[in-house]
GROMACS .gro file of C-alpha atoms in nm:
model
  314
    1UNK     CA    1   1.278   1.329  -1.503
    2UNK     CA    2   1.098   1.629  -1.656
    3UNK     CA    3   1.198   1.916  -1.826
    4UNK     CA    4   1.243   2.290  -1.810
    5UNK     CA    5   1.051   2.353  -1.435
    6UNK     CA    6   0.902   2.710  -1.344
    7UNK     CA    7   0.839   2.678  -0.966
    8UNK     CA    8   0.534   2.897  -0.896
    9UNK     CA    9   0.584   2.797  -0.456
   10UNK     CA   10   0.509   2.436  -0.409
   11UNK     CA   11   0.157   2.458  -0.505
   12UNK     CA   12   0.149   2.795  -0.698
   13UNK     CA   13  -0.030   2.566  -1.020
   14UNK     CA   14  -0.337   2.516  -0.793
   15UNK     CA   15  -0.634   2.692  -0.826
   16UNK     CA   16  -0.641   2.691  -0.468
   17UNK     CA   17  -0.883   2.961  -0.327
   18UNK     CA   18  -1.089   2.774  -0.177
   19UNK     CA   19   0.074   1.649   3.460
   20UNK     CA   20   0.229   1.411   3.210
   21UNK     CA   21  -0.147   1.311   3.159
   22UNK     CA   22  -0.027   1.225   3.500
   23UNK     CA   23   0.339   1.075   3.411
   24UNK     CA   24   0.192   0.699   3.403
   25UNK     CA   25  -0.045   0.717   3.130
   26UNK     CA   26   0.162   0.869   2.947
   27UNK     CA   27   0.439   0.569   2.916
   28UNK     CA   28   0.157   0.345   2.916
   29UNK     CA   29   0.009   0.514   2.623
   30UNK     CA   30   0.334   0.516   2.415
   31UNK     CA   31   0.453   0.146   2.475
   32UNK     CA   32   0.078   0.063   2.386
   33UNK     CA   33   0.060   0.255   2.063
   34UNK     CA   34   0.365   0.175   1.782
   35UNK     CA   35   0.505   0.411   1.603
   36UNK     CA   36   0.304   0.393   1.293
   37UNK     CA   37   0.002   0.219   1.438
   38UNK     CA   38  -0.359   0.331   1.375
   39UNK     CA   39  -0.578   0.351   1.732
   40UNK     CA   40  -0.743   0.628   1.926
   41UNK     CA   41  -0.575   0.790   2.223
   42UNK     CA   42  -0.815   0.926   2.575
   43UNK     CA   43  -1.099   1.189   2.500
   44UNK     CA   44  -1.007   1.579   2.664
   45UNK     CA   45  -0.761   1.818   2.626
   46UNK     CA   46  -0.393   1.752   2.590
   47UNK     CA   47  -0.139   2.033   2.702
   48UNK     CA   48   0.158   2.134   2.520
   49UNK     CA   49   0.412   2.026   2.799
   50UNK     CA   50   0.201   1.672   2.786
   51UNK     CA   51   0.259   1.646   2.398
   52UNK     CA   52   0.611   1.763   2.388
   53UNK     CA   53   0.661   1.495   2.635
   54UNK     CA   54   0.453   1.187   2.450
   55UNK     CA   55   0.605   1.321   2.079
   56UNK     CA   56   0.928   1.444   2.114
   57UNK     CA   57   1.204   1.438   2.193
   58UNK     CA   58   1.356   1.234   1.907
   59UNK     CA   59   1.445   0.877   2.037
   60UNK     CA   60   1.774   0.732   2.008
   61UNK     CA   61   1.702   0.365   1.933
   62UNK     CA   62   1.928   0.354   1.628
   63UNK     CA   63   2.267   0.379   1.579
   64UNK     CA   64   2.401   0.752   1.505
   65UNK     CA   65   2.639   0.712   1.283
   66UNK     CA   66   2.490   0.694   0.966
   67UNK     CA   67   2.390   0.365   0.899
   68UNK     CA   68   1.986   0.275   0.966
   69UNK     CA   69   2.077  -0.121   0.941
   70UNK     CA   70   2.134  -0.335   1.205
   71UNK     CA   71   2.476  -0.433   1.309
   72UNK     CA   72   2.616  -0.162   1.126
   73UNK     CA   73   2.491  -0.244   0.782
   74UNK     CA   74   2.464  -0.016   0.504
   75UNK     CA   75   2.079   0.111   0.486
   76UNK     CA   76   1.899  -0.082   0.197
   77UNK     CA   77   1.896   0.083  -0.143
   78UNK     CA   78   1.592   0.251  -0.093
   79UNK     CA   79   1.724   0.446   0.164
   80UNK     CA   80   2.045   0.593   0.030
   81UNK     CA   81   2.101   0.893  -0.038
   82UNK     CA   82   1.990   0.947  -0.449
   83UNK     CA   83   1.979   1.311  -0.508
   84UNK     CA   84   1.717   1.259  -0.743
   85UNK     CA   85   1.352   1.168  -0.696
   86UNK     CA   86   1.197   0.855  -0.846
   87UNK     CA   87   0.890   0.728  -0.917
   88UNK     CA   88   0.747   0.450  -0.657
   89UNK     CA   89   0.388   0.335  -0.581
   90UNK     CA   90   0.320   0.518  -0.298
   91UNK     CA   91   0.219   0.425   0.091
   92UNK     CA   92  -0.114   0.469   0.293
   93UNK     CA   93  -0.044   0.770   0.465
   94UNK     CA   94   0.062   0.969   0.241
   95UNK     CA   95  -0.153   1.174  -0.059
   96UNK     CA   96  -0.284   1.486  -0.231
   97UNK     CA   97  -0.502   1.757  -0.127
   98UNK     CA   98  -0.783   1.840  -0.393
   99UNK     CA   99  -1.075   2.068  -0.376
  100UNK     CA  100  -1.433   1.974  -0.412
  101UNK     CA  101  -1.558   1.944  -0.776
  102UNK     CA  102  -1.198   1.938  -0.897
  103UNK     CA  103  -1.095   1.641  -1.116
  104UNK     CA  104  -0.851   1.411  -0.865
  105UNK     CA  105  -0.590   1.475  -1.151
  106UNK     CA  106  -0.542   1.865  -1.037
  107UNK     CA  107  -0.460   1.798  -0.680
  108UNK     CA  108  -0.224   2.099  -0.554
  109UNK     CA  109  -0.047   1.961  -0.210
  110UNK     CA  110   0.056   1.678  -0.058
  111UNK     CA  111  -0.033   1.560   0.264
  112UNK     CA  112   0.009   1.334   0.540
  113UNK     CA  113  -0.159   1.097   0.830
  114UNK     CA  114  -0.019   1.173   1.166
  115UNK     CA  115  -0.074   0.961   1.483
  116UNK     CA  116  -0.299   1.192   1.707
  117UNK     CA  117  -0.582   1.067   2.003
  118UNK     CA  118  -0.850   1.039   1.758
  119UNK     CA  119  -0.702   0.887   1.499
  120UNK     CA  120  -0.771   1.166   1.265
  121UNK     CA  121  -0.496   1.473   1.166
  122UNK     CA  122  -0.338   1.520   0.861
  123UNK     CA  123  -0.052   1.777   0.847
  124UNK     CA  124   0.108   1.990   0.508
  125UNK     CA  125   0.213   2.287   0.426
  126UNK     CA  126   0.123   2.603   0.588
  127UNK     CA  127   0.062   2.791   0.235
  128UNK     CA  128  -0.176   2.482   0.090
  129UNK     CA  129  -0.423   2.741   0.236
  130UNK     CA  130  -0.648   2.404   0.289
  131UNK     CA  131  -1.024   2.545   0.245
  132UNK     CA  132  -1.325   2.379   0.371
  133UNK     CA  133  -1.405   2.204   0.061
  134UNK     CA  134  -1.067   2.045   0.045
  135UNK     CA  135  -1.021   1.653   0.085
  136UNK     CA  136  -0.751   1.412   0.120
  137UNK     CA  137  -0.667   1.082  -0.087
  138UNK     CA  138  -0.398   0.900   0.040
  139UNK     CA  139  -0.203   0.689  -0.136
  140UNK     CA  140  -0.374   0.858  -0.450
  141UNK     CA  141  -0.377   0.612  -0.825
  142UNK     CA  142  -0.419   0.853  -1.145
  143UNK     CA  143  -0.706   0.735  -1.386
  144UNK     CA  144  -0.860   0.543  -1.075
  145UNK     CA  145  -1.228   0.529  -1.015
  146UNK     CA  146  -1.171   0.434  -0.692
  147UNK     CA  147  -0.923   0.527  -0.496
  148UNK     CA  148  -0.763   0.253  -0.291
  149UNK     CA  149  -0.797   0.427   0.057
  150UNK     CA  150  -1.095   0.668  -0.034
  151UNK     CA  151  -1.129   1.023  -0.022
  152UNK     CA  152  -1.194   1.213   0.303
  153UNK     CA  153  -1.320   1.534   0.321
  154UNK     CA  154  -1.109   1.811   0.549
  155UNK     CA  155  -1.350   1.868   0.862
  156UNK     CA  156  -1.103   2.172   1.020
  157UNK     CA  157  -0.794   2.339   0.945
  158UNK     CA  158  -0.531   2.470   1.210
  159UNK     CA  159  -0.267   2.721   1.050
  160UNK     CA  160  -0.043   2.976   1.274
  161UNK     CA  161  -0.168   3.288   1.134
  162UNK     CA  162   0.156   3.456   1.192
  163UNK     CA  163   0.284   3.219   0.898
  164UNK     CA  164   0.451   3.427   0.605
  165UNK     CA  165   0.599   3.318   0.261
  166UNK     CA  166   0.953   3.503   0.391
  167UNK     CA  167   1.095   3.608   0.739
  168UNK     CA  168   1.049   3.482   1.080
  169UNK     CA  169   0.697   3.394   0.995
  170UNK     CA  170   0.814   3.078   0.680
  171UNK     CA  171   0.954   2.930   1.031
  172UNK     CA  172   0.567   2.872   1.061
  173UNK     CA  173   0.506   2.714   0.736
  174UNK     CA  174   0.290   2.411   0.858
  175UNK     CA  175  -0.052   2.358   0.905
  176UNK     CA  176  -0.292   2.068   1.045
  177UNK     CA  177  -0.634   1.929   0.917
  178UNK     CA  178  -0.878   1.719   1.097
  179UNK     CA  179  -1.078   1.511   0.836
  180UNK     CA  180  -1.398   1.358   0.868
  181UNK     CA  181  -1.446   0.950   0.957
  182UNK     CA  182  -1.576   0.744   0.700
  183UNK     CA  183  -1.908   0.605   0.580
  184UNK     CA  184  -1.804   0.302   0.850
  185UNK     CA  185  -1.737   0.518   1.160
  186UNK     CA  186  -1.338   0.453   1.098
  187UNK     CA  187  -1.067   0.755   1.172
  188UNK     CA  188  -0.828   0.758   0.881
  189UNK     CA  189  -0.559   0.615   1.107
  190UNK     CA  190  -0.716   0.284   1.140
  191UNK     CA  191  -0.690   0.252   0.744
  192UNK     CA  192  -0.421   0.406   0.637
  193UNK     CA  193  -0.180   0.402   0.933
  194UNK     CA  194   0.026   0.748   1.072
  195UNK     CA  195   0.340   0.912   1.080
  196UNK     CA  196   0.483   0.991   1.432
  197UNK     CA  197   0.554   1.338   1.510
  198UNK     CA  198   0.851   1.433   1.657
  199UNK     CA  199   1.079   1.700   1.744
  200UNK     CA  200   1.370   1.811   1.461
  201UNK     CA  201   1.652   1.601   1.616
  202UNK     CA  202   1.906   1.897   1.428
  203UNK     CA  203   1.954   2.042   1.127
  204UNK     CA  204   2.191   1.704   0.972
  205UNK     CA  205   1.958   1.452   0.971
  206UNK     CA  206   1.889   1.151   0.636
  207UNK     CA  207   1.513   1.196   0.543
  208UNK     CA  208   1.294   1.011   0.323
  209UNK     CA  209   1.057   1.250   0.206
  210UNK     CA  210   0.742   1.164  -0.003
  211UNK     CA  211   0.483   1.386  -0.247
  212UNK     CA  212   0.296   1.414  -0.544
  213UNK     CA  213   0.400   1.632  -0.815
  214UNK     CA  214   0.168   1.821  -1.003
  215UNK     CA  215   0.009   1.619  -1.315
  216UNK     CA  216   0.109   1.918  -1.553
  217UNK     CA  217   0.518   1.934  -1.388
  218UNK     CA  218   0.527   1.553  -1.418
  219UNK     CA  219   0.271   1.400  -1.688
  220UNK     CA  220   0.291   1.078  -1.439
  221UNK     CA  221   0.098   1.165  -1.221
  222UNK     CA  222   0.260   0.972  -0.915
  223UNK     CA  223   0.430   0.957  -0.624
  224UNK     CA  224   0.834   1.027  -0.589
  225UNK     CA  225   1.028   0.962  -0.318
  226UNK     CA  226   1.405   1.061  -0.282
  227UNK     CA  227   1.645   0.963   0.033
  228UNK     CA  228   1.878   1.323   0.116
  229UNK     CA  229   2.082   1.439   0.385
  230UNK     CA  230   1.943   1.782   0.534
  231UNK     CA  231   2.118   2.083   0.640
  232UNK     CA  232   2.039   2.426   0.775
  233UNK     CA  233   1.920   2.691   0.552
  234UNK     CA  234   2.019   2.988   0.724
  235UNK     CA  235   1.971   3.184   0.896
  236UNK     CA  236   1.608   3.008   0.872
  237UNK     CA  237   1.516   2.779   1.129
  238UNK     CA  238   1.453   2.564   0.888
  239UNK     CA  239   1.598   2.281   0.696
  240UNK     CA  240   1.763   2.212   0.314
  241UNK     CA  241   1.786   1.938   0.093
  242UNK     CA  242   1.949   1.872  -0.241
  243UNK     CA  243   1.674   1.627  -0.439
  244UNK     CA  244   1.591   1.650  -0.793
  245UNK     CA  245   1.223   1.625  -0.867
  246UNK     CA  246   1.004   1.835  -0.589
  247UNK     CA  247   0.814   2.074  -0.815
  248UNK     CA  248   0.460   2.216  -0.773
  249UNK     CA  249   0.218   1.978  -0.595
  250UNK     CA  250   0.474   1.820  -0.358
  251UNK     CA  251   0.439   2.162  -0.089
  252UNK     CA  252   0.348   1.964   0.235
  253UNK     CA  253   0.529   1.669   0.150
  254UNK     CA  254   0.651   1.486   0.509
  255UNK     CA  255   1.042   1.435   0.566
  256UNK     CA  256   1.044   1.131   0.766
  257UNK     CA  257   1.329   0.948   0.970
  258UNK     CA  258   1.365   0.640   1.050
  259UNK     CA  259   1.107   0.516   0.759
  260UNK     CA  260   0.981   0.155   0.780
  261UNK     CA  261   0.988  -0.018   0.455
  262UNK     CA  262   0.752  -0.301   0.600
  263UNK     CA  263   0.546  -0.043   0.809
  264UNK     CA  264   0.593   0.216   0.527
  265UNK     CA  265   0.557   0.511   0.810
  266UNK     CA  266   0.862   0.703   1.018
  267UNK     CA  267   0.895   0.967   1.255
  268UNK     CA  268   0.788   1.280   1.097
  269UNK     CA  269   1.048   1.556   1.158
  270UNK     CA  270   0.893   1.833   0.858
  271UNK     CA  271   0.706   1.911   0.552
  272UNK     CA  272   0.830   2.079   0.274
  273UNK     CA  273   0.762   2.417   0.257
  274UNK     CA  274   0.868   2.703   0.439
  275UNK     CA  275   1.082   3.007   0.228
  276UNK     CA  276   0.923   3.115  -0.072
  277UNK     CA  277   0.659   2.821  -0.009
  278UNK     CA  278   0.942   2.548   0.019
  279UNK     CA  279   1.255   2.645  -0.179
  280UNK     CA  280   1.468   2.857  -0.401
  281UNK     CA  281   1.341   3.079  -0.720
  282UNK     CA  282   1.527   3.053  -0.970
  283UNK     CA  283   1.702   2.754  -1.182
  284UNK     CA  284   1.773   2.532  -0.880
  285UNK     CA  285   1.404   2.531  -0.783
  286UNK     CA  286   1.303   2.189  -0.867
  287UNK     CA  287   1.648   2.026  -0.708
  288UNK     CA  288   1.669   2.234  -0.366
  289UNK     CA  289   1.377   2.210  -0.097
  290UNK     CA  290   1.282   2.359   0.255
  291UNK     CA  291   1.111   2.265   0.555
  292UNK     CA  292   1.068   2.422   0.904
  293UNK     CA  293   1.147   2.288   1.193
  294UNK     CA  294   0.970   2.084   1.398
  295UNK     CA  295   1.046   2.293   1.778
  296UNK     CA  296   0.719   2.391   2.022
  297UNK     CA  297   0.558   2.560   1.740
  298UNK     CA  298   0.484   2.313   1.566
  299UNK     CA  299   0.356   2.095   1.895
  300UNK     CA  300   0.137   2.442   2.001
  301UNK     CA  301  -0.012   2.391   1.701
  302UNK     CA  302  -0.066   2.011   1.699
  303UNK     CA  303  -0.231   2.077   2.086
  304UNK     CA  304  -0.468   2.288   1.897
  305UNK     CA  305  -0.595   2.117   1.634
  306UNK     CA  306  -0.639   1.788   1.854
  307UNK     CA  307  -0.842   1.990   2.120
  308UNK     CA  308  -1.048   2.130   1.803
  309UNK     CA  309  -0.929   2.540   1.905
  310UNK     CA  310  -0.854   2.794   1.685
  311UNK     CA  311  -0.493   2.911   1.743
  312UNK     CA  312  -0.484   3.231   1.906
  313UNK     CA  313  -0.138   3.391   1.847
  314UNK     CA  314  -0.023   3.737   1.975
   0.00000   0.00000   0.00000
């Protein structure tokens, strides 16, 4: 798909400085919102026992053993497992990161929509180091004047600051952005749609995963996606795929479950990044990627950023 890759992290490319909400509203609040659907959840402050309950843990409406059609058919092809990335046209909620006054062509992450109360979180990778003049394009078009679902500038950013490129802290490698409604009064959600979050179901799981390579690693300048099978990479909390084609530009990218090829959203179970900003040095940089786990740190954080805090780690 390209040639000779030098893996500077994920993003390296970049020029880059810049009680149960009382039990019953809670299951009234899930059957009333699909998985996927745009919409705005109550005003106040969530806890992290009330979103561990409303996110996680994963659900088990689909059969286990390794098929996601019904009756027991095979999953449609673009679902099985490739081991290479391909091109596709991409889906609402999911883009690139750029930074203001930057052409759209040298976007450094990708990103995500995630269903939150207010209808407006996007979540990548920890090491993205989103600054305030960062903005998100979903469902970005090279050479476009106009961007199908606009651009949306990043209003706050949420990142564990115990995060670390290696050790205990690339368990932390995920971060959380709230970005601004638009010229309308509409949360991204309502136009583009969200991801669920959920809890990492374990370390075997088949993930879709979507992201934008950088324009200078892969001249096309769009989206890949590429079907895998995970496993651990240990002694990391954190899981490993085998796909051909994540390079710079695709840090933050979301492994999703379950994806809906009508909807064109899933349950969101990581983001590529995590050791070494999301994989191995080395030649088998471009076909091996990471994520973290998503366990309670990743819901602490999610508490945060949808109660507008600053996380406060010790």
């Amino acid at each position: 798909m390209v040639g000779v890759l030098v893996r500077f992290s994920r993003w390296g490319r970049a020029r880059w400085v810049r009680a149960v909400l009382a039990g019953l509203y809670v299951l009234t609040l899930a059957a009333a919102v699909p998985r996927g659907a745009g919409g705005h959840g109550r005003e106040g402050s969530w806890s992290s026992e009330e979103a561990r309950r409303f996110w996680g843990p994963t659900r088990v409406d689909r059969a286990q053993d390794g098929s996601d059609g019904e009756n027991g058919d095979a999953a449609p092809a673009a679902q099985r497992v490739t081991g290479s990335a391909r091109h596709f046209e991409g889906v609402p909620s999911v883009g690139v990161l750029v930074s203001a006054g930057e052409d759209l062509r040298d976007h450094h992450c990708t990103a995500s929509v995630v269903h939150s109360p207010k209808g407006n979180l996007i979540v990548t990778a920890g090491h993205c180091s989103i600054g305030d003049d960062a903005a998100f394009v979903p469902d970005y078009r090279a050479g476009s004047g106009k961007q199908p679902y606009g651009v949306w500038p990043v209003d706050h950013v949420f990142a564990d600051p115990r995060r670390s490129d290696t050790g205990a802290g690339s368990d932390l490698d995920f971060a959380f952005a709230t970005v601004r409604a638009d010229a309308r009064g509409r949360q991204i959600e309502r136009v583009t749609g969200a991801n669920r979050l959920v809890r990492t179901p374990g370390f075997v799981n088949r993930v879709t995963v979507i992201g934008y390579p950088d324009a200078d690693d892969d001249p096309a300048d769009k989206a890949i996606r590429c079907t895998a099978m995970t496993t651990r990479l240990e002694p990391r909390n954190q899981l490993r795929m085998r796909c051909d084609g994540f390079v710079s530009g695709t840090s933050g990218s979301p492994w999703l479950t379950h994806f809906d090829e009508q909807k064109r959203t899933g349950d969101l179970v990581g983001v590529l990044g995590g050791l070494n900003g999301g994989g191995p040095d080395g030649e088998e940089s471009a076909q091996i990627s990471y994520s973290p786990v998503n366990d309670d740190e990743i819901f602490k954080l999610y508490v945060d950023a949808i109660n507008d805090r600053e996380p406060q780690r010790s």
